[in-house]
XYZ file of C-alpha atoms in Angstrom:
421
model
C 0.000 0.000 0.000
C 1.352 3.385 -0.609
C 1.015 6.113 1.820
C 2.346 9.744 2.288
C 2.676 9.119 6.130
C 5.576 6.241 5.611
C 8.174 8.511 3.717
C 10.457 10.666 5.543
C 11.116 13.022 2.949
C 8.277 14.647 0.214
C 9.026 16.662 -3.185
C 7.185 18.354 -5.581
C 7.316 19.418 -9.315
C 5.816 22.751 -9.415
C 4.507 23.341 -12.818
C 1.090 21.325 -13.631
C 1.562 19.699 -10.497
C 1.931 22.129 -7.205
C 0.708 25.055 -9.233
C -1.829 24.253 -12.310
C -2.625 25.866 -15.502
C -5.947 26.666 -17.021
C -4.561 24.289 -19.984
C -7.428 25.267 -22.770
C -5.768 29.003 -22.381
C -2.125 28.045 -21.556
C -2.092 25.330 -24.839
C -3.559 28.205 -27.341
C -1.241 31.117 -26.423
C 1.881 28.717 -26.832
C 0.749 27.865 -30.879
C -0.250 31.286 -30.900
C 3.453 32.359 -30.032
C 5.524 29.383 -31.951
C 3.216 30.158 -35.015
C 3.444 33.655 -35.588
C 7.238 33.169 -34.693
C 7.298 30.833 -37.588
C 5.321 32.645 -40.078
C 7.290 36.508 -39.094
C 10.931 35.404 -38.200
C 11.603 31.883 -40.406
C 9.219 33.052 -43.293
C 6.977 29.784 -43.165
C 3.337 29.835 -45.026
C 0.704 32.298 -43.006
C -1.737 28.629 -43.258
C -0.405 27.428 -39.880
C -1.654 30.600 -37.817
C -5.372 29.082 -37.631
C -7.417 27.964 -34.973
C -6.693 24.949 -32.601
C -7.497 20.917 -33.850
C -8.771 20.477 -30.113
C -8.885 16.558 -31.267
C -5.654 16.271 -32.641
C -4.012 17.280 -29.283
C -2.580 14.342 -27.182
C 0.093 14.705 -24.414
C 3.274 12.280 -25.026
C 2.867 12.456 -29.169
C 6.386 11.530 -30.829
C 7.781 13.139 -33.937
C 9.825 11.386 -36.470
C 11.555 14.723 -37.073
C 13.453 13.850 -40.718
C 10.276 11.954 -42.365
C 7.911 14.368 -41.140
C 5.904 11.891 -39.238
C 4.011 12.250 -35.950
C 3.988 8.931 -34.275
C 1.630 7.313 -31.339
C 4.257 4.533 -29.994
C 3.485 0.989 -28.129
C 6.154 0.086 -25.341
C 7.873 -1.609 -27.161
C 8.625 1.077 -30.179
C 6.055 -0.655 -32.161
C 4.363 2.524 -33.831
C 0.320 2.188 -32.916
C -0.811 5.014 -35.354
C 0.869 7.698 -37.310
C 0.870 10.592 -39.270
C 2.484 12.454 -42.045
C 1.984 15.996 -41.517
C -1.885 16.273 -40.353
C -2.719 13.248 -42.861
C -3.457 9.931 -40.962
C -1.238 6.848 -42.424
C -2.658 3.732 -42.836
C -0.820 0.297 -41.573
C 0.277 -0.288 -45.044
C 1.794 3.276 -45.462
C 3.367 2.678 -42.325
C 4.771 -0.462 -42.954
C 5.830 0.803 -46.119
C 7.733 3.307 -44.413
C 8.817 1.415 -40.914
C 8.951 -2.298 -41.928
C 6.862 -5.212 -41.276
C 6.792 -5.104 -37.898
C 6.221 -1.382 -37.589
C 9.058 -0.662 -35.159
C 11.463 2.691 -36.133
C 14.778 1.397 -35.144
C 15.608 4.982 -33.114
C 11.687 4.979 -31.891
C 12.248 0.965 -29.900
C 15.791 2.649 -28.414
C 13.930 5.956 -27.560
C 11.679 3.742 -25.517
C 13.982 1.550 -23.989
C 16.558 4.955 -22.401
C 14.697 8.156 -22.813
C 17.615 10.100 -21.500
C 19.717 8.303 -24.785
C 17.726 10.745 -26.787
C 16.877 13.514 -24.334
C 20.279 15.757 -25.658
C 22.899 15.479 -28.556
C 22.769 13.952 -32.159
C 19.770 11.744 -31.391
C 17.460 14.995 -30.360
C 17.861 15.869 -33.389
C 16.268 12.929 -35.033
C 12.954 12.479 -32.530
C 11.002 14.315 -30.099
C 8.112 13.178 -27.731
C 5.997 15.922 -26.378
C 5.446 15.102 -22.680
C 3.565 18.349 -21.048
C 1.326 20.899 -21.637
C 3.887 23.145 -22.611
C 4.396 21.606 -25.906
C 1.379 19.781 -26.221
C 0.368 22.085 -29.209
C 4.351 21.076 -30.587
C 2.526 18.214 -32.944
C 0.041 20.090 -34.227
C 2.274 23.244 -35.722
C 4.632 20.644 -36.328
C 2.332 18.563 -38.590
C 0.794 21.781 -40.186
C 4.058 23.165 -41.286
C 4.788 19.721 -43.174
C 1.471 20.179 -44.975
C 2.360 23.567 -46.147
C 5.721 22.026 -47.220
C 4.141 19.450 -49.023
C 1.993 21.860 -50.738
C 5.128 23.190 -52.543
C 7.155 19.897 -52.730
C 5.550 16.441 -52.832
C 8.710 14.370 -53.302
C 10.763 15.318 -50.162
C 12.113 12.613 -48.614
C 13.764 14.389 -45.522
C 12.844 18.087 -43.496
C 14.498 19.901 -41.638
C 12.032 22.171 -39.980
C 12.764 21.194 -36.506
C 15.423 23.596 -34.971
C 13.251 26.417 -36.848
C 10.339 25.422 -34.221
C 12.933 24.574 -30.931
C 14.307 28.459 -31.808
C 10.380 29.843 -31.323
C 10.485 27.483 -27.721
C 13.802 28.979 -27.034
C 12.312 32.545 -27.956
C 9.405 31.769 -25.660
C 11.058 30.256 -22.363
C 14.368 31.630 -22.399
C 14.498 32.377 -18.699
C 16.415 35.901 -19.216
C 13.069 36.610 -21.364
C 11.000 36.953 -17.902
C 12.286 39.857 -15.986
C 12.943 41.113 -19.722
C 9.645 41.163 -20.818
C 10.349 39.432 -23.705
C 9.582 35.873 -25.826
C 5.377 36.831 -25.505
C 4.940 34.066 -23.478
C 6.165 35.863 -19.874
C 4.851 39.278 -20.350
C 1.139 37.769 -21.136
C 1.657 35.277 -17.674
C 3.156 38.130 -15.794
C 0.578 41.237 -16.731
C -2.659 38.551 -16.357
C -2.074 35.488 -14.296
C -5.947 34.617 -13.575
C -6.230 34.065 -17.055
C -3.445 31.157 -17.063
C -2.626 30.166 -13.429
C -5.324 28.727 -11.494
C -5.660 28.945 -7.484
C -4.878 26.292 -5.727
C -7.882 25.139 -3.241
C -8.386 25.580 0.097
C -8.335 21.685 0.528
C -4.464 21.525 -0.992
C -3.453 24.066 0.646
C -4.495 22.330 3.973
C -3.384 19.545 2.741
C 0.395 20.629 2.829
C 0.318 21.848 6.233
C -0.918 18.354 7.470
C 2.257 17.560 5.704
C 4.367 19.625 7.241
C 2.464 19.127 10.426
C 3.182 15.421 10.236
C 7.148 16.440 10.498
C 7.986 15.240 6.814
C 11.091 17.379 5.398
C 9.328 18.834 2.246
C 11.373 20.177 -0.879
C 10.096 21.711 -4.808
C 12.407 21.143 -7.790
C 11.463 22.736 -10.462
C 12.438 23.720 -14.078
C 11.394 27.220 -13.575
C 13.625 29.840 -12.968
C 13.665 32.049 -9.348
C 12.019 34.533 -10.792
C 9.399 32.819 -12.735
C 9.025 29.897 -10.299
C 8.157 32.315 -7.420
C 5.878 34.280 -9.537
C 3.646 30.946 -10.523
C 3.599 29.623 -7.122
C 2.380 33.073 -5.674
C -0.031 33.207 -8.012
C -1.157 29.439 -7.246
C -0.222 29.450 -3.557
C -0.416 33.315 -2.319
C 2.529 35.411 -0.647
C 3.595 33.326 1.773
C 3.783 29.871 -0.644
C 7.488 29.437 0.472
C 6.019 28.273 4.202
C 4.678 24.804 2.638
C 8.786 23.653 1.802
C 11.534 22.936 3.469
C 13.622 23.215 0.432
C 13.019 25.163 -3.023
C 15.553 24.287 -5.771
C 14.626 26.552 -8.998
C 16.217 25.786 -12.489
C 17.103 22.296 -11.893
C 17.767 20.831 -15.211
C 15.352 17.827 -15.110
C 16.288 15.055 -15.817
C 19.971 15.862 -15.387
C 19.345 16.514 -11.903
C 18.732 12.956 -10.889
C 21.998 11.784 -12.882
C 24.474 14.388 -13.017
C 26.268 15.965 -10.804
C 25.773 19.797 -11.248
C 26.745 22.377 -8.466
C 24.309 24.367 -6.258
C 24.088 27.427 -6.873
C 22.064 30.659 -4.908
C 18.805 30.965 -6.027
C 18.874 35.184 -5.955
C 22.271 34.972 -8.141
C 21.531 32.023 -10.210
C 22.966 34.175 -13.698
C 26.190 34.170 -11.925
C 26.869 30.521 -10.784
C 28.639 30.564 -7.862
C 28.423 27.002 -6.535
C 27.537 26.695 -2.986
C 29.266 23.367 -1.247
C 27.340 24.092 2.016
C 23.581 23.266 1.842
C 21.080 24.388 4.441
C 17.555 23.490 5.533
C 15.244 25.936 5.120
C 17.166 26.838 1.692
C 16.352 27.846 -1.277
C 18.347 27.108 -4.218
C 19.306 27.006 -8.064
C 20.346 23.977 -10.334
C 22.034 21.380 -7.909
C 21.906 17.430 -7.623
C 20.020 14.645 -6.312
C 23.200 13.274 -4.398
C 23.627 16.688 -2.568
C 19.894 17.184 -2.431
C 20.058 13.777 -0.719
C 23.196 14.485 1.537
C 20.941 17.413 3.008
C 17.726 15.162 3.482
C 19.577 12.744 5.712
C 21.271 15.435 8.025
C 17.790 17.400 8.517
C 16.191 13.932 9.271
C 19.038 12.784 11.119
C 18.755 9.235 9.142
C 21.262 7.550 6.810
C 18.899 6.582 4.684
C 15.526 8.849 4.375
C 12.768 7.635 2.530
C 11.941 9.879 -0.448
C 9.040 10.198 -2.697
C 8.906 12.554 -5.173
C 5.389 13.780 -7.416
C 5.150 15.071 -10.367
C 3.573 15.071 -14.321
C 6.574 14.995 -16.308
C 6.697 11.312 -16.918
C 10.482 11.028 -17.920
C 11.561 14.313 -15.949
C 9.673 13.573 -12.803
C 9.138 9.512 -12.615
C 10.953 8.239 -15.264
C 14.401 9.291 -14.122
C 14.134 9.599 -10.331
C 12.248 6.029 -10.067
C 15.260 4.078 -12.337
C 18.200 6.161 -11.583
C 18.024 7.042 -7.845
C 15.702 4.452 -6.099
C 13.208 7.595 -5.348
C 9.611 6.648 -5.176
C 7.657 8.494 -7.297
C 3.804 9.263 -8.029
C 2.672 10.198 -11.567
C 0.123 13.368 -11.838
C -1.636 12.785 -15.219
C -4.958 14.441 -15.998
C -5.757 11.916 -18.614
C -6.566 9.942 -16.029
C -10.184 10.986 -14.845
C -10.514 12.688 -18.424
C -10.463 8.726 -19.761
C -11.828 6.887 -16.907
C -15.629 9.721 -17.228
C -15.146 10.416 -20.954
C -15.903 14.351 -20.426
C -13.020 16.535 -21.173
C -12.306 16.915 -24.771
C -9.150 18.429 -24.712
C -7.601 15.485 -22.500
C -9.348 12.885 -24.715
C -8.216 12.254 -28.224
C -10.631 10.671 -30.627
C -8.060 11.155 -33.449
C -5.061 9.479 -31.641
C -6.898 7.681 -28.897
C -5.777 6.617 -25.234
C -2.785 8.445 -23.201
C -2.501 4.607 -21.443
C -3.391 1.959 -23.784
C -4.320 0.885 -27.790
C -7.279 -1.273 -27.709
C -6.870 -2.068 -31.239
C -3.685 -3.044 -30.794
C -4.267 -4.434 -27.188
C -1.062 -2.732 -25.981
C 0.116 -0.208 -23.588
C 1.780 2.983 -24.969
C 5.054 3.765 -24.140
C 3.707 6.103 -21.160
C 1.337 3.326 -19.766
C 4.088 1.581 -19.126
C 6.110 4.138 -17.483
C 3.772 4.880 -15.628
C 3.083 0.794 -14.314
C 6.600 0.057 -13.786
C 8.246 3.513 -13.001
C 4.783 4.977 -10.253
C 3.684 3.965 -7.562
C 0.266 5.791 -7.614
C -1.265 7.392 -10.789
C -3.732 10.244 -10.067
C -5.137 13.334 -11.868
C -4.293 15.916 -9.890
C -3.065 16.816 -6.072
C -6.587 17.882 -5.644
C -7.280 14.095 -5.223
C -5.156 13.487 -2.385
C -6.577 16.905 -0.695
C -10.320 15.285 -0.196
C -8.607 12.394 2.039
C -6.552 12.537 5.390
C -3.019 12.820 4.508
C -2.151 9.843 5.979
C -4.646 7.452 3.420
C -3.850 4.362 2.208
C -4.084 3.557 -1.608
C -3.455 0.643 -3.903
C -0.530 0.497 -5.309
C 0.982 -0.370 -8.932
C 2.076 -3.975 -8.556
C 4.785 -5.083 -10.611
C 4.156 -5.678 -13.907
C 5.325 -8.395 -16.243
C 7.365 -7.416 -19.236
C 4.442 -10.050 -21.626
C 1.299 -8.307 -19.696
C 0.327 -6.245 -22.805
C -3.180 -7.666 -23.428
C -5.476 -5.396 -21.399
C -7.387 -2.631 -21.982
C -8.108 1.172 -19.882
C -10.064 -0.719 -17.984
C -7.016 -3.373 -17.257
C -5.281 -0.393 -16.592
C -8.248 1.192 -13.885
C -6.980 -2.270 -11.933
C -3.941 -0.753 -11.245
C -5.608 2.590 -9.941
C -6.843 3.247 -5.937
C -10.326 2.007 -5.629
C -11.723 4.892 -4.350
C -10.428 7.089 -7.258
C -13.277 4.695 -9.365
């Protein structure tokens, strides 16, 4: 069973986890930005600034980045359902393209060691969008290979890729935020209600029973100082920094967990002066698990704390952690209750299908999986936890055998707390 009470030592992601997003808003400003970007700096065809495909959306999409492809991947690599551009490809296109089998040789080894293909030559070659930051990636992606096509039928390779990571880098460049720069900080910063929502009453409570309960509680997140503070105010309210023990801002997920990067000051992080002597309360920039650690065990006053960490990046936050540093870890995926009710639209793809599992194929996706063998709970939100006591018991994953492909969502619902259904 897995409960909050038994672990010594509790972290948080911030972004889409701590603090949420009102996603519908958040998703259409970032193709908003990356298109225009496209269409005024790189020159591509004025088509792609149009409104949304709500049903083409789906969190954890991959893109074959050379062939133009966007790719919905089993497991295993196997490739589930695909398209070129916006245009659906059927089996036998895909075959003709992938082999028999339907596996892309760099697709099976991007499953097997995310991190393999998280930097370097290989990032160059495929992409998976994992959060609702680049959610709308697939979309403008696929679009802009239309309009290319339009022009060219017979290209066999594109190149449009680090056109579209220069609009991200334009957008969430972190000296862009006290800068006013990129679009995407100055709309946040000058009107937050309309992207950040307010976190309950109930969570809110729910962290001080934490912190009540003497647990040694720390945030990691991507964000920078600046912009980290400003979305957890926003979510949280002035005094946020009360509810950790430990902030660490700009933390380079997933390197974090498997590198060995300095700590640095959180109010000087520009200037990188690495600090070697770690205090709790602290609040800090970039850093390492190992050190993070180091400091967990001399604020407990144990050798060997128990850690659990929570979060909705899948590879950032439970992916890497869970396989690389024997951290417990709980996956926060809104797909979840949007699947298991069959309300929300923009979390439910008819075009692609499940986040979890391919009935027609009767196989999990690669982030089913992760989520079985890499979680040890799977909920929506925090919001969940923060209608029971903190110290509930839930149901957790149980390992999961490499053959046990053949069930479907509601297979999957087995694995999920009973009360959640």
């Amino acid at each position: 069973m897995f409960n909050f009470n038994d672990y010594d030592c509790i972290g948080f992601d911030l972004d889409n986890t701590v603090c949420e997003y009102k996603e519908p808003e958040l998703i259409q400003l970032v193709y908003d930005i990356l298109s225009n970007y496209l269409v005024t700096v790189k020159n591509y065809d004025p088509e792609i600034i149009r409104p949304l495909d709500v049903d083409f959306l789906r969190k954890g999409l991959t893109l074959d980045l050379e062939k133009g492809n966007i790719l919905d991947l089993g497991d295993d690599g196997t490739i589930l359902t695909a398209c070129h551009g916006t245009k659906p490809l059927t089996d036998t296109e895909i075959v003709s393209i992938y082999g028999e089998n339907k596996q892309w040789n760099l697709a099976s080894h991007h499953c097997k060691n995310f991190l393999a293909t998280w930097n370097g030559e290989l990032s160059e070659k495929i992409r998976s969008s994992i959060d609702y930051f680049d959610v709308a990636v697939p979309l403008l992606f696929g679009r802009v290979i239309d309009s290319l096509d339009k022009k060219e039928n017979s290209r066999e390779s594109y190149n449009v890729w680090p056109d579209i990571l220069s609009g991200l880098f334009y957008m969430f460049l972190k000296e862009h935020f006290p800068e006013d720069k990129g679009e995407y900080y100055p709309a946040l910063k000058y009107n937050p209600d309309k992207y950040i929502r307010k976190c309950s009453s109930k969570l809110i409570e729910w962290l001080k029973q934490m912190k009540n309960a003497g647990k040694v509680t720390f945030l990691i997140t991507g964000s920078n100082s600046q912009y980290g503070a400003f979305v957890a105010e926003s979510a949280l309210g002035q005094d946020w920094e009360k509810y950790f023990d430990i902030i660490i801002y700009f933390a380079r997920k997933p390197g974090f967990f498997v590198q060995k990067r300095p700590f640095c000051a959180s109010d000087s992080e520009d200037n990188e002066i690495p600090i070697s002597d770690l205090k709790c309360p602290g609040s800090y920039s970039q850093g390492n698990w190992s050190d993070l650690f180091d400091l967990l065990a001399k604020t407990t006053g144990k050798n060997d704390p128990k850690c659990v960490y929570v979060g909705d990046n899948l590879i950032q936050d439970v992916y890497t952690p869970s396989l690389f540093k024997d951290c417990d870890t709980v996956a926060v995926v809104k797909e979840l209750a949007a699947e298991c009710d069959n309300k929300d639209e923009l979390f439910v793809s008819k075009r692609w299908g499940s986040f979890f599992y391919s009935k027609q194929d009767e196989k999990f996706t690669i982030w089913g999986t992760v989520i079985r063998k890499h979680a040890k709970i799977c909920v929506p939100d925090l919001t969940w936890f923060s209608n029971k006591p903190f110290d509930t018991q839930y149901p957790e994953f149980q390992p999961c055998d490499e053959k046990d492909n053949l069930r479907n969502l509601q297979g999957f619902q087995e694995f999920i707390p009973e009360c959640f259904l």
